[in-house]
CSV table of C-alpha atoms in Angstrom, one decimal:
chain,number,residue,atom,x,y,z
A,1,MET,CA,-0.2,0.1,-0.2
A,2,GLN,CA,1.5,3.5,-1.1
A,3,LEU,CA,0.9,6.3,1.2
A,4,TYR,CA,1.0,9.7,0.6
A,5,GLU,CA,4.1,11.9,2.1
A,6,HIS,CA,1.1,13.4,4.7
A,7,GLN,CA,-0.1,9.9,5.5
A,8,LYS,CA,3.5,9.0,6.4
A,9,LYS,CA,4.5,11.4,8.2
A,10,PHE,CA,1.0,11.3,10.5
A,11,THR,CA,2.0,7.3,10.9
A,12,GLU,CA,5.3,8.2,12.2
A,13,ASN,CA,3.8,10.8,14.4
A,14,ILE,CA,1.7,8.0,15.7
A,15,LEU,CA,4.3,5.3,15.8
A,16,LYS,CA,7.0,7.8,17.8
A,17,ALA,CA,4.0,8.4,20.4
A,18,LEU,CA,3.4,4.7,20.9
A,19,ASP,CA,6.6,4.0,21.8
A,20,ASN,CA,6.9,5.1,25.1
A,21,ASN,CA,7.4,2.7,27.9
A,22,SER,CA,4.9,2.7,30.7
A,23,GLY,CA,4.3,6.3,31.7
A,24,GLY,CA,4.1,8.1,28.8
A,25,GLY,CA,0.4,9.0,28.4
A,26,LYS,CA,-0.9,6.3,26.1
A,27,THR,CA,-3.9,5.0,28.1
A,28,VAL,CA,-5.1,8.8,28.9
A,29,VAL,CA,-4.5,9.7,24.7
A,30,PHE,CA,-6.5,6.4,22.9
A,31,SER,CA,-9.0,7.2,26.2
A,32,ASN,CA,-9.6,10.4,24.4
A,33,ILE,CA,-9.3,9.6,21.2
A,34,ALA,CA,-12.2,6.6,21.6
A,35,LYS,CA,-14.4,9.1,24.1
A,36,ASN,CA,-14.9,12.1,21.0
A,37,PHE,CA,-14.8,9.3,18.2
A,38,LYS,CA,-18.4,8.8,16.7
A,39,GLY,CA,-19.0,5.3,16.4
A,40,ARG,CA,-18.2,1.9,18.8
A,41,VAL,CA,-14.6,1.4,19.8
A,42,LEU,CA,-13.4,-2.1,20.8
A,43,ILE,CA,-10.0,-1.3,22.8
A,44,LEU,CA,-7.7,-4.3,23.2
A,45,VAL,CA,-5.0,-4.5,25.7
A,46,ASP,CA,-2.9,-7.2,26.6
A,47,SER,CA,-3.6,-7.2,30.4
A,48,ASP,CA,-6.3,-7.7,33.4
A,49,GLU,CA,-4.4,-4.4,35.0
A,50,LEU,CA,-4.8,-2.7,31.5
A,51,VAL,CA,-8.5,-3.6,31.3
A,52,VAL,CA,-8.7,-2.1,35.1
A,53,GLN,CA,-6.8,0.8,34.2
A,54,THR,CA,-8.3,2.1,31.1
A,55,ALA,CA,-12.1,1.5,32.1
A,56,THR,CA,-11.1,3.9,35.0
A,57,THR,CA,-9.9,6.2,32.2
A,58,ILE,CA,-13.1,6.1,30.6
A,59,LYS,CA,-15.7,6.0,33.3
A,60,ASP,CA,-19.2,5.3,30.5
A,61,ALA,CA,-16.9,2.2,28.9
A,62,SER,CA,-17.7,-1.6,29.6
A,63,THR,CA,-15.6,-4.4,29.7
A,64,PHE,CA,-15.4,-7.9,28.5
A,65,GLN,CA,-13.7,-10.3,30.6
A,66,ALA,CA,-13.4,-14.2,30.6
A,67,LYS,CA,-15.9,-14.6,32.5
A,68,ASN,CA,-18.6,-12.5,30.4
A,69,LYS,CA,-21.0,-14.6,28.2
A,70,THR,CA,-21.6,-12.0,25.9
A,71,MET,CA,-20.4,-8.6,24.9
A,72,PRO,CA,-21.6,-5.3,26.2
A,73,HIS,CA,-23.7,-3.1,24.1
A,74,GLU,CA,-21.3,0.1,25.5
A,75,ARG,CA,-20.6,2.2,22.9
A,76,VAL,CA,-16.8,1.7,24.1
A,77,VAL,CA,-15.7,-1.6,25.0
A,78,ILE,CA,-12.1,-2.6,26.9
A,79,ALA,CA,-11.4,-5.8,26.5
A,80,MET,CA,-8.1,-8.6,26.5
A,81,SER,CA,-6.8,-9.3,23.0
A,82,ASP,CA,-6.8,-12.9,24.1
A,83,THR,CA,-10.0,-13.3,25.5
A,84,ILE,CA,-11.5,-11.3,22.4
A,85,ALA,CA,-9.1,-14.0,20.1
A,86,SER,CA,-10.1,-17.0,22.1
A,87,ARG,CA,-14.1,-16.4,21.6
A,88,LEU,CA,-13.7,-15.5,17.7
A,89,LYS,CA,-11.9,-18.7,17.6
A,90,LYS,CA,-14.8,-20.6,19.3
A,91,GLY,CA,-17.3,-18.7,17.3
A,92,SER,CA,-18.9,-17.7,20.9
A,93,CYS,CA,-18.7,-13.7,20.3
A,94,ASP,CA,-20.1,-11.3,18.3
A,95,ILE,CA,-18.0,-7.8,17.8
A,96,SER,CA,-20.1,-6.8,15.2
A,97,ASP,CA,-23.2,-4.2,15.9
């Protein structure tokens, strides 16, 4: 895929921002983006700790964890990537609207 020059710069800036170690404010930044995005948002994280941290940052978000039977219908949902991958593989998770 070919990117225009402005798209390349935009992509590079995003990757630089995401390359911070912990404490860089990534959760705050992507939480703000999710809050302001007009559609539904599924935020995937890689630990239970980050599910809790992100849910604390986004007050009106819902979480989807291994113990849950169905995907919440809130506009913003936070889940572990492993949980979603496992459920999709089993066919027991509908992430569509």
